[in-house]
PDB file of N, CA, C and O in Angstrom:
ATOM      1  N   UNK F 200      95.499  78.543  69.610  1.00 66.00           N
ATOM      2  CA  UNK F 200      96.502  79.394  70.247  1.00 66.00           C
ATOM      3  C   UNK F 200      96.674  80.660  69.424  1.00 66.00           C
ATOM      4  O   UNK F 200      96.712  80.622  68.204  1.00 66.00           O
ATOM      5  N   UNK F 201      96.800  81.774  70.104  1.00 73.00           N
ATOM      6  CA  UNK F 201      96.992  83.050  69.445  1.00 73.00           C
ATOM      7  C   UNK F 201      98.409  83.178  68.898  1.00 73.00           C
ATOM      8  O   UNK F 201      99.327  82.522  69.371  1.00 73.00           O
ATOM      9  N   UNK F 202      98.557  84.048  67.920  1.00 76.00           N
ATOM     10  CA  UNK F 202      99.885  84.395  67.414  1.00 76.00           C
ATOM     11  C   UNK F 202     100.060  85.899  67.575  1.00 76.00           C
ATOM     12  O   UNK F 202      99.103  86.622  67.866  1.00 76.00           O
ATOM     13  N   UNK F 203     101.245  86.382  67.363  1.00 80.00           N
ATOM     14  CA  UNK F 203     101.524  87.804  67.517  1.00 80.00           C
ATOM     15  C   UNK F 203     100.610  88.635  66.619  1.00 80.00           C
ATOM     16  O   UNK F 203     100.184  89.715  66.997  1.00 80.00           O
ATOM     17  N   UNK F 204     100.255  88.130  65.455  1.00 80.00           N
ATOM     18  CA  UNK F 204      99.407  88.892  64.529  1.00 80.00           C
ATOM     19  C   UNK F 204      98.005  89.132  65.081  1.00 80.00           C
ATOM     20  O   UNK F 204      97.284  89.981  64.575  1.00 80.00           O
ATOM     21  N   UNK F 205      97.593  88.434  66.128  1.00 81.00           N
ATOM     22  CA  UNK F 205      96.285  88.636  66.742  1.00 81.00           C
ATOM     23  C   UNK F 205      96.256  89.855  67.667  1.00 81.00           C
ATOM     24  O   UNK F 205      95.198  90.215  68.171  1.00 81.00           O
ATOM     25  N   UNK F 206      97.374  90.496  67.874  1.00 83.00           N
ATOM     26  CA  UNK F 206      97.467  91.631  68.775  1.00 83.00           C
ATOM     27  C   UNK F 206      97.622  92.919  67.987  1.00 83.00           C
ATOM     28  O   UNK F 206      98.430  92.997  67.076  1.00 83.00           O
ATOM     29  N   UNK F 207      96.846  93.923  68.369  1.00 83.00           N
ATOM     30  CA  UNK F 207      96.862  95.191  67.636  1.00 83.00           C
ATOM     31  C   UNK F 207      97.693  96.268  68.319  1.00 83.00           C
ATOM     32  O   UNK F 207      98.030  97.257  67.710  1.00 83.00           O
ATOM     33  N   UNK F 208      98.005  96.111  69.575  1.00 86.00           N
ATOM     34  CA  UNK F 208      98.624  97.204  70.323  1.00 86.00           C
ATOM     35  C   UNK F 208      99.932  96.821  71.020  1.00 86.00           C
ATOM     36  O   UNK F 208     100.184  97.218  72.134  1.00 86.00           O
ATOM     37  N   UNK F 209     100.763  96.073  70.344  1.00 94.00           N
ATOM     38  CA  UNK F 209     102.068  95.733  70.912  1.00 94.00           C
ATOM     39  C   UNK F 209     102.993  96.939  70.729  1.00 94.00           C
ATOM     40  O   UNK F 209     103.153  97.431  69.621  1.00 94.00           O
ATOM     41  N   UNK F 210     103.590  97.436  71.804  1.00 94.00           N
ATOM     42  CA  UNK F 210     104.495  98.589  71.681  1.00 94.00           C
ATOM     43  C   UNK F 210     105.703  98.265  70.804  1.00 94.00           C
ATOM     44  O   UNK F 210     106.158  97.123  70.752  1.00 94.00           O
ATOM     45  N   UNK F 211     106.233  99.279  70.157  1.00 94.00           N
ATOM     46  CA  UNK F 211     107.374  99.094  69.253  1.00 94.00           C
ATOM     47  C   UNK F 211     108.602  98.556  69.972  1.00 94.00           C
ATOM     48  O   UNK F 211     109.419  97.867  69.369  1.00 94.00           O
ATOM     49  N   UNK F 212     108.750  98.833  71.256  1.00 95.00           N
ATOM     50  CA  UNK F 212     109.921  98.388  72.009  1.00 95.00           C
ATOM     51  C   UNK F 212     109.815  96.937  72.473  1.00 95.00           C
ATOM     52  O   UNK F 212     110.787  96.356  72.928  1.00 95.00           O
ATOM     53  N   UNK F 213     108.637  96.352  72.383  1.00 96.00           N
ATOM     54  CA  UNK F 213     108.413  94.994  72.914  1.00 96.00           C
ATOM     55  C   UNK F 213     109.161  93.941  72.110  1.00 96.00           C
ATOM     56  O   UNK F 213     109.216  93.997  70.886  1.00 96.00           O
ATOM     57  N   UNK F 214     109.726  92.975  72.822  1.00 96.00           N
ATOM     58  CA  UNK F 214     110.415  91.840  72.188  1.00 96.00           C
ATOM     59  C   UNK F 214     109.833  90.501  72.628  1.00 96.00           C
ATOM     60  O   UNK F 214     110.177  89.467  72.071  1.00 96.00           O
ATOM     61  N   UNK F 215     108.950  90.523  73.624  1.00 96.00           N
ATOM     62  CA  UNK F 215     108.318  89.314  74.135  1.00 96.00           C
ATOM     63  C   UNK F 215     106.870  89.628  74.489  1.00 96.00           C
ATOM     64  O   UNK F 215     106.568  90.731  74.934  1.00 96.00           O
ATOM     65  N   UNK F 216     105.977  88.657  74.320  1.00 96.00           N
ATOM     66  CA  UNK F 216     104.630  88.761  74.866  1.00 96.00           C
ATOM     67  C   UNK F 216     104.318  87.456  75.584  1.00 96.00           C
ATOM     68  O   UNK F 216     104.853  86.395  75.233  1.00 96.00           O
ATOM     69  N   UNK F 217     103.462  87.545  76.599  1.00 97.00           N
ATOM     70  CA  UNK F 217     103.118  86.361  77.379  1.00 97.00           C
ATOM     71  C   UNK F 217     101.794  86.594  78.098  1.00 97.00           C
ATOM     72  O   UNK F 217     101.429  87.734  78.398  1.00 97.00           O
ATOM     73  N   UNK F 218     101.105  85.500  78.389  1.00 97.00           N
ATOM     74  CA  UNK F 218      99.820  85.551  79.082  1.00 97.00           C
ATOM     75  C   UNK F 218      99.959  84.979  80.488  1.00 97.00           C
ATOM     76  O   UNK F 218     100.598  83.953  80.693  1.00 97.00           O
ATOM     77  N   UNK F 219      99.319  85.646  81.445  1.00 98.00           N
ATOM     78  CA  UNK F 219      99.275  85.150  82.820  1.00 98.00           C
ATOM     79  C   UNK F 219      98.119  84.170  82.987  1.00 98.00           C
ATOM     80  O   UNK F 219      97.222  84.100  82.138  1.00 98.00           O
ATOM     81  N   UNK F 220      98.097  83.448  84.081  1.00 98.00           N
ATOM     82  CA  UNK F 220      97.035  82.472  84.354  1.00 98.00           C
ATOM     83  C   UNK F 220      95.654  83.126  84.387  1.00 98.00           C
ATOM     84  O   UNK F 220      94.664  82.510  84.017  1.00 98.00           O
ATOM     85  N   UNK F 221      95.594  84.392  84.803  1.00 98.00           N
ATOM     86  CA  UNK F 221      94.302  85.085  84.886  1.00 98.00           C
ATOM     87  C   UNK F 221      93.800  85.587  83.538  1.00 98.00           C
ATOM     88  O   UNK F 221      92.752  86.214  83.452  1.00 98.00           O
ATOM     89  N   UNK F 222      94.562  85.354  82.465  1.00 97.00           N
ATOM     90  CA  UNK F 222      94.161  85.739  81.119  1.00 97.00           C
ATOM     91  C   UNK F 222      94.784  87.023  80.611  1.00 97.00           C
ATOM     92  O   UNK F 222      94.644  87.359  79.443  1.00 97.00           O
ATOM     93  N   UNK F 223      95.475  87.768  81.462  1.00 97.00           N
ATOM     94  CA  UNK F 223      96.093  89.029  81.051  1.00 97.00           C
ATOM     95  C   UNK F 223      97.306  88.768  80.161  1.00 97.00           C
ATOM     96  O   UNK F 223      98.137  87.917  80.470  1.00 97.00           O
ATOM     97  N   UNK F 224      97.378  89.504  79.053  1.00 97.00           N
ATOM     98  CA  UNK F 224      98.537  89.449  78.162  1.00 97.00           C
ATOM     99  C   UNK F 224      99.404  90.664  78.421  1.00 97.00           C
ATOM    100  O   UNK F 224      98.906  91.776  78.623  1.00 97.00           O
ATOM    101  N   UNK F 225     100.722  90.462  78.379  1.00 97.00           N
ATOM    102  CA  UNK F 225     101.688  91.509  78.638  1.00 97.00           C
ATOM    103  C   UNK F 225     102.748  91.542  77.544  1.00 97.00           C
ATOM    104  O   UNK F 225     103.101  90.503  76.981  1.00 97.00           O
ATOM    105  N   UNK F 226     103.250  92.731  77.267  1.00 96.00           N
ATOM    106  CA  UNK F 226     104.400  92.914  76.384  1.00 96.00           C
ATOM    107  C   UNK F 226     105.597  93.242  77.273  1.00 96.00           C
ATOM    108  O   UNK F 226     105.470  93.993  78.246  1.00 96.00           O
ATOM    109  N   UNK F 227     106.752  92.676  76.943  1.00 97.00           N
ATOM    110  CA  UNK F 227     107.975  92.887  77.721  1.00 97.00           C
ATOM    111  C   UNK F 227     109.107  93.304  76.797  1.00 97.00           C
ATOM    112  O   UNK F 227     109.238  92.776  75.690  1.00 97.00           O
ATOM    113  N   UNK F 228     109.953  94.188  77.280  1.00 96.00           N
ATOM    114  CA  UNK F 228     111.119  94.606  76.513  1.00 96.00           C
ATOM    115  C   UNK F 228     112.207  93.536  76.550  1.00 96.00           C
ATOM    116  O   UNK F 228     112.929  93.333  75.576  1.00 96.00           O
ATOM    117  N   UNK F 229     112.341  92.859  77.683  1.00 96.00           N
ATOM    118  CA  UNK F 229     113.315  91.778  77.846  1.00 96.00           C
ATOM    119  C   UNK F 229     112.586  90.513  78.271  1.00 96.00           C
ATOM    120  O   UNK F 229     111.476  90.569  78.794  1.00 96.00           O
ATOM    121  N   UNK F 230     113.209  89.382  78.060  1.00 96.00           N
ATOM    122  CA  UNK F 230     112.567  88.115  78.399  1.00 96.00           C
ATOM    123  C   UNK F 230     112.116  88.122  79.861  1.00 96.00           C
ATOM    124  O   UNK F 230     112.913  88.363  80.765  1.00 96.00           O
ATOM    125  N   UNK F 231     110.826  87.853  80.096  1.00 97.00           N
ATOM    126  CA  UNK F 231     110.311  87.882  81.469  1.00 97.00           C
ATOM    127  C   UNK F 231     110.645  86.608  82.241  1.00 97.00           C
ATOM    128  O   UNK F 231     111.005  85.587  81.660  1.00 97.00           O
ATOM    129  N   UNK F 232     110.497  86.700  83.539  1.00 96.00           N
ATOM    130  CA  UNK F 232     110.657  85.553  84.423  1.00 96.00           C
ATOM    131  C   UNK F 232     109.296  84.914  84.665  1.00 96.00           C
ATOM    132  O   UNK F 232     108.271  85.586  84.651  1.00 96.00           O
ATOM    133  N   UNK F 233     109.293  83.626  84.919  1.00 97.00           N
ATOM    134  CA  UNK F 233     108.057  82.891  85.204  1.00 97.00           C
ATOM    135  C   UNK F 233     107.829  82.847  86.710  1.00 97.00           C
ATOM    136  O   UNK F 233     108.701  82.445  87.470  1.00 97.00           O
ATOM    137  N   UNK F 234     106.646  83.272  87.137  1.00 97.00           N
ATOM    138  CA  UNK F 234     106.268  83.202  88.537  1.00 97.00           C
ATOM    139  C   UNK F 234     105.307  82.050  88.771  1.00 97.00           C
ATOM    140  O   UNK F 234     105.136  81.180  87.913  1.00 97.00           O
ATOM    141  N   UNK F 235     104.647  82.045  89.907  1.00 97.00           N
ATOM    142  CA  UNK F 235     103.724  80.965  90.259  1.00 97.00           C
ATOM    143  C   UNK F 235     102.484  80.949  89.367  1.00 97.00           C
ATOM    144  O   UNK F 235     101.979  79.883  89.020  1.00 97.00           O
ATOM    145  N   UNK F 236     101.993  82.128  88.985  1.00 97.00           N
ATOM    146  CA  UNK F 236     100.796  82.205  88.141  1.00 97.00           C
ATOM    147  C   UNK F 236     100.900  83.292  87.080  1.00 97.00           C
ATOM    148  O   UNK F 236      99.906  83.622  86.432  1.00 97.00           O
ATOM    149  N   UNK F 237     102.099  83.852  86.913  1.00 97.00           N
ATOM    150  CA  UNK F 237     102.238  84.967  85.973  1.00 97.00           C
ATOM    151  C   UNK F 237     103.684  85.148  85.540  1.00 97.00           C
ATOM    152  O   UNK F 237     104.595  84.568  86.112  1.00 97.00           O
ATOM    153  N   UNK F 238     103.856  85.979  84.522  1.00 98.00           N
ATOM    154  CA  UNK F 238     105.170  86.389  84.057  1.00 98.00           C
ATOM    155  C   UNK F 238     105.466  87.743  84.677  1.00 98.00           C
ATOM    156  O   UNK F 238     104.562  88.541  84.915  1.00 98.00           O
ATOM    157  N   UNK F 239     106.732  88.034  84.928  1.00 96.00           N
ATOM    158  CA  UNK F 239     107.080  89.338  85.473  1.00 96.00           C
ATOM    159  C   UNK F 239     108.408  89.808  84.910  1.00 96.00           C
ATOM    160  O   UNK F 239     109.235  89.004  84.480  1.00 96.00           O
ATOM    161  N   UNK F 240     108.574  91.141  84.886  1.00 93.00           N
ATOM    162  CA  UNK F 240     109.781  91.725  84.322  1.00 93.00           C
ATOM    163  C   UNK F 240     110.981  91.303  85.155  1.00 93.00           C
ATOM    164  O   UNK F 240     110.849  91.011  86.335  1.00 93.00           O
ATOM    165  N   UNK F 241     112.117  91.261  84.516  1.00 83.00           N
ATOM    166  CA  UNK F 241     113.328  90.802  85.204  1.00 83.00           C
ATOM    167  C   UNK F 241     114.151  91.977  85.730  1.00 83.00           C
ATOM    168  O   UNK F 241     115.365  91.931  85.740  1.00 83.00           O
ATOM    169  N   UNK F 242     113.465  93.028  86.157  1.00 87.00           N
ATOM    170  CA  UNK F 242     114.060  94.218  86.746  1.00 87.00           C
ATOM    171  C   UNK F 242     114.816  95.078  85.753  1.00 87.00           C
ATOM    172  O   UNK F 242     115.519  96.012  86.141  1.00 87.00           O
ATOM    173  N   UNK F 243     114.709  94.783  84.490  1.00 87.00           N
ATOM    174  CA  UNK F 243     115.237  95.655  83.441  1.00 87.00           C
ATOM    175  C   UNK F 243     114.177  95.770  82.358  1.00 87.00           C
ATOM    176  O   UNK F 243     113.410  94.843  82.125  1.00 87.00           O
ATOM    177  N   UNK F 244     114.134  96.885  81.712  1.00 92.00           N
ATOM    178  CA  UNK F 244     113.220  97.049  80.598  1.00 92.00           C
ATOM    179  C   UNK F 244     111.794  97.382  81.001  1.00 92.00           C
ATOM    180  O   UNK F 244     111.439  97.423  82.174  1.00 92.00           O
ATOM    181  N   UNK F 245     111.008  97.616  79.984  1.00 96.00           N
ATOM    182  CA  UNK F 245     109.622  98.024  80.169  1.00 96.00           C
ATOM    183  C   UNK F 245     108.686  96.831  80.021  1.00 96.00           C
ATOM    184  O   UNK F 245     109.041  95.811  79.445  1.00 96.00           O
ATOM    185  N   UNK F 246     107.464  97.013  80.510  1.00 96.00           N
ATOM    186  CA  UNK F 246     106.397  96.041  80.317  1.00 96.00           C
ATOM    187  C   UNK F 246     105.082  96.788  80.285  1.00 96.00           C
ATOM    188  O   UNK F 246     104.981  97.893  80.829  1.00 96.00           O
ATOM    189  N   UNK F 247     104.100  96.220  79.608  1.00 96.00           N
ATOM    190  CA  UNK F 247     102.817  96.886  79.443  1.00 96.00           C
ATOM    191  C   UNK F 247     101.719  95.865  79.211  1.00 96.00           C
ATOM    192  O   UNK F 247     101.901  94.908  78.458  1.00 96.00           O
ATOM    193  N   UNK F 248     100.583  96.081  79.823  1.00 95.00           N
ATOM    194  CA  UNK F 248      99.411  95.242  79.581  1.00 95.00           C
ATOM    195  C   UNK F 248      98.906  95.513  78.166  1.00 95.00           C
ATOM    196  O   UNK F 248      98.812  96.676  77.747  1.00 95.00           O
ATOM    197  N   UNK F 249      98.588  94.451  77.412  1.00 95.00           N
ATOM    198  CA  UNK F 249      98.146  94.660  76.031  1.00 95.00           C
ATOM    199  C   UNK F 249      96.797  94.027  75.696  1.00 95.00           C
ATOM    200  O   UNK F 249      96.219  94.327  74.659  1.00 95.00           O
ATOM    201  N   UNK F 250      96.284  93.161  76.562  1.00 93.00           N
ATOM    202  CA  UNK F 250      95.019  92.502  76.230  1.00 93.00           C
ATOM    203  C   UNK F 250      94.551  91.680  77.427  1.00 93.00           C
ATOM    204  O   UNK F 250      95.365  91.182  78.196  1.00 93.00           O
ATOM    205  N   UNK F 251      93.242  91.509  77.554  1.00 94.00           N
ATOM    206  CA  UNK F 251      92.682  90.639  78.585  1.00 94.00           C
ATOM    207  C   UNK F 251      91.842  89.565  77.909  1.00 94.00           C
ATOM    208  O   UNK F 251      90.964  89.874  77.114  1.00 94.00           O
ATOM    209  N   UNK F 252      92.126  88.323  78.207  1.00 94.00           N
ATOM    210  CA  UNK F 252      91.372  87.179  77.704  1.00 94.00           C
ATOM    211  C   UNK F 252      90.895  86.358  78.892  1.00 94.00           C
ATOM    212  O   UNK F 252      91.149  86.707  80.039  1.00 94.00           O
ATOM    213  N   UNK F 253      90.270  85.250  78.603  1.00 96.00           N
ATOM    214  CA  UNK F 253      89.807  84.356  79.662  1.00 96.00           C
ATOM    215  C   UNK F 253      91.014  83.706  80.344  1.00 96.00           C
ATOM    216  O   UNK F 253      92.077  83.570  79.736  1.00 96.00           O
ATOM    217  N   UNK F 254      90.866  83.296  81.600  1.00 97.00           N
ATOM    218  CA  UNK F 254      91.970  82.607  82.286  1.00 97.00           C
ATOM    219  C   UNK F 254      92.468  81.408  81.465  1.00 97.00           C
ATOM    220  O   UNK F 254      91.698  80.785  80.723  1.00 97.00           O
ATOM    221  N   UNK F 255      93.741  81.117  81.611  1.00 96.00           N
ATOM    222  CA  UNK F 255      94.388  80.087  80.797  1.00 96.00           C
ATOM    223  C   UNK F 255      95.234  79.175  81.690  1.00 96.00           C
ATOM    224  O   UNK F 255      96.250  79.599  82.230  1.00 96.00           O
ATOM    225  N   UNK F 256      94.824  77.927  81.816  1.00 97.00           N
ATOM    226  CA  UNK F 256      95.602  76.985  82.630  1.00 97.00           C
ATOM    227  C   UNK F 256      96.925  76.607  81.964  1.00 97.00           C
ATOM    228  O   UNK F 256      97.828  76.110  82.620  1.00 97.00           O
ATOM    229  N   UNK F 257      97.049  76.865  80.676  1.00 97.00           N
ATOM    230  CA  UNK F 257      98.279  76.568  79.930  1.00 97.00           C
ATOM    231  C   UNK F 257      99.110  77.826  79.713  1.00 97.00           C
ATOM    232  O   UNK F 257      99.847  77.934  78.736  1.00 97.00           O
ATOM    233  N   UNK F 258      99.011  78.782  80.601  1.00 97.00           N
ATOM    234  CA  UNK F 258      99.674  80.074  80.436  1.00 97.00           C
ATOM    235  C   UNK F 258     101.183  79.962  80.292  1.00 97.00           C
ATOM    236  O   UNK F 258     101.807  80.780  79.632  1.00 97.00           O
ATOM    237  N   UNK F 259     101.790  78.947  80.863  1.00 97.00           N
ATOM    238  CA  UNK F 259     103.251  78.785  80.760  1.00 97.00           C
ATOM    239  C   UNK F 259     103.706  78.535  79.321  1.00 97.00           C
ATOM    240  O   UNK F 259     104.872  78.733  78.997  1.00 97.00           O
ATOM    241  N   UNK F 260     102.782  78.116  78.461  1.00 96.00           N
ATOM    242  CA  UNK F 260     103.104  77.869  77.051  1.00 96.00           C
ATOM    243  C   UNK F 260     102.885  79.098  76.178  1.00 96.00           C
ATOM    244  O   UNK F 260     102.982  79.008  74.954  1.00 96.00           O
ATOM    245  N   UNK F 261     102.572  80.240  76.771  1.00 96.00           N
ATOM    246  CA  UNK F 261     102.190  81.418  75.990  1.00 96.00           C
ATOM    247  C   UNK F 261     103.345  82.343  75.620  1.00 96.00           C
ATOM    248  O   UNK F 261     103.174  83.225  74.778  1.00 96.00           O
ATOM    249  N   UNK F 262     104.506  82.192  76.217  1.00 96.00           N
ATOM    250  CA  UNK F 262     105.618  83.107  75.975  1.00 96.00           C
ATOM    251  C   UNK F 262     106.036  83.062  74.505  1.00 96.00           C
ATOM    252  O   UNK F 262     106.322  81.996  73.963  1.00 96.00           O
ATOM    253  N   UNK F 263     106.049  84.240  73.862  1.00 95.00           N
ATOM    254  CA  UNK F 263     106.442  84.350  72.458  1.00 95.00           C
ATOM    255  C   UNK F 263     107.482  85.444  72.304  1.00 95.00           C
ATOM    256  O   UNK F 263     107.312  86.545  72.823  1.00 95.00           O
ATOM    257  N   UNK F 264     108.545  85.144  71.572  1.00 95.00           N
ATOM    258  CA  UNK F 264     109.565  86.142  71.261  1.00 95.00           C
ATOM    259  C   UNK F 264     109.189  86.808  69.949  1.00 95.00           C
ATOM    260  O   UNK F 264     108.864  86.123  68.972  1.00 95.00           O
ATOM    261  N   UNK F 265     109.240  88.119  69.938  1.00 92.00           N
ATOM    262  CA  UNK F 265     108.898  88.898  68.742  1.00 92.00           C
ATOM    263  C   UNK F 265     110.189  89.203  68.004  1.00 92.00           C
ATOM    264  O   UNK F 265     111.189  89.592  68.611  1.00 92.00           O
ATOM    265  N   UNK F 266     110.154  89.059  66.707  1.00 80.00           N
ATOM    266  CA  UNK F 266     111.328  89.352  65.879  1.00 80.00           C
ATOM    267  C   UNK F 266     111.690  90.826  65.990  1.00 80.00           C
ATOM    268  O   UNK F 266     110.856  91.671  66.295  1.00 80.00           O
ATOM    269  N   UNK F 267     112.930  91.153  65.706  1.00 64.00           N
ATOM    270  CA  UNK F 267     113.378  92.537  65.711  1.00 64.00           C
ATOM    271  C   UNK F 267     112.484  93.380  64.836  1.00 64.00           C
ATOM    272  O   UNK F 267     111.945  92.910  63.846  1.00 64.00           O
ATOM    273  N   UNK F 268     112.353  94.644  65.202  1.00 52.00           N
ATOM    274  CA  UNK F 268     111.514  95.543  64.430  1.00 52.00           C
ATOM    275  C   UNK F 268     110.057  95.297  64.729  1.00 52.00           C
ATOM    276  O   UNK F 268     109.230  95.171  63.846  1.00 52.00           O
ATOM    277  N   UNK F 269     109.742  95.196  66.022  1.00 46.00           N
ATOM    278  CA  UNK F 269     108.363  94.972  66.431  1.00 46.00           C
ATOM    279  C   UNK F 269     107.448  95.964  65.755  1.00 46.00           C
ATOM    280  O   UNK F 269     107.855  96.982  65.288  1.00 46.00           O
ATOM    281  N   UNK F 270     106.221  95.670  65.803  1.00 48.00           N
ATOM    282  CA  UNK F 270     105.260  96.390  64.999  1.00 48.00           C
ATOM    283  C   UNK F 270     104.928  95.456  63.861  1.00 48.00           C
ATOM    284  O   UNK F 270     103.814  95.407  63.383  1.00 48.00           O
ATOM    285  N   UNK F 271     105.920  94.654  63.484  1.00 40.00           N
ATOM    286  CA  UNK F 271     105.656  93.577  62.548  1.00 40.00           C
ATOM    287  C   UNK F 271     104.993  92.462  63.349  1.00 40.00           C
ATOM    288  O   UNK F 271     104.888  92.533  64.557  1.00 40.00           O
ATOM    289  N   UNK F 272     104.577  91.437  62.690  1.00 41.00           N
ATOM    290  CA  UNK F 272     103.933  90.347  63.389  1.00 41.00           C
ATOM    291  C   UNK F 272     104.789  89.076  63.319  1.00 41.00           C
ATOM    292  O   UNK F 272     104.287  87.994  63.426  1.00 41.00           O
ATOM    293  N   UNK F 273     106.066  89.237  63.118  1.00 38.00           N
ATOM    294  CA  UNK F 273     106.972  88.085  63.044  1.00 38.00           C
ATOM    295  C   UNK F 273     107.309  87.592  64.437  1.00 38.00           C
ATOM    296  O   UNK F 273     107.494  88.372  65.354  1.00 38.00           O
ATOM    297  N   UNK F 274     107.428  86.308  64.571  1.00 41.00           N
ATOM    298  CA  UNK F 274     107.874  85.707  65.818  1.00 41.00           C
ATOM    299  C   UNK F 274     109.118  84.902  65.506  1.00 41.00           C
ATOM    300  O   UNK F 274     109.157  84.151  64.536  1.00 41.00           O
ATOM    301  N   UNK F 275     110.168  85.112  66.295  1.00 39.00           N
ATOM    302  CA  UNK F 275     111.385  84.325  66.096  1.00 39.00           C
ATOM    303  C   UNK F 275     111.088  82.873  66.391  1.00 39.00           C
ATOM    304  O   UNK F 275     110.418  82.552  67.353  1.00 39.00           O
ATOM    305  N   UNK F 276     111.575  81.962  65.544  1.00 37.00           N
ATOM    306  CA  UNK F 276     111.320  80.553  65.724  1.00 37.00           C
ATOM    307  C   UNK F 276     112.341  79.953  66.580  1.00 37.00           C
ATOM    308  O   UNK F 276     112.386  79.034  67.209  1.00 37.00           O
TER     309      UNK F 276
END
């Protein structure tokens, strides 16, 4: 499983990252909502595509909260 430190282009405003079933990784400013096969913004905040990987059947387990002061590679436990 990847960790936040495996990503090179997470925007400074991002507080969450997550992978969709199709393998796309996204950064979110606010905690995203879970859809049928993907994560989506909750109508507030920004989101941005940050990486493409192979499809992942365990995508629901990919949501990670980034510690304050993104740009660091800390993940809140």
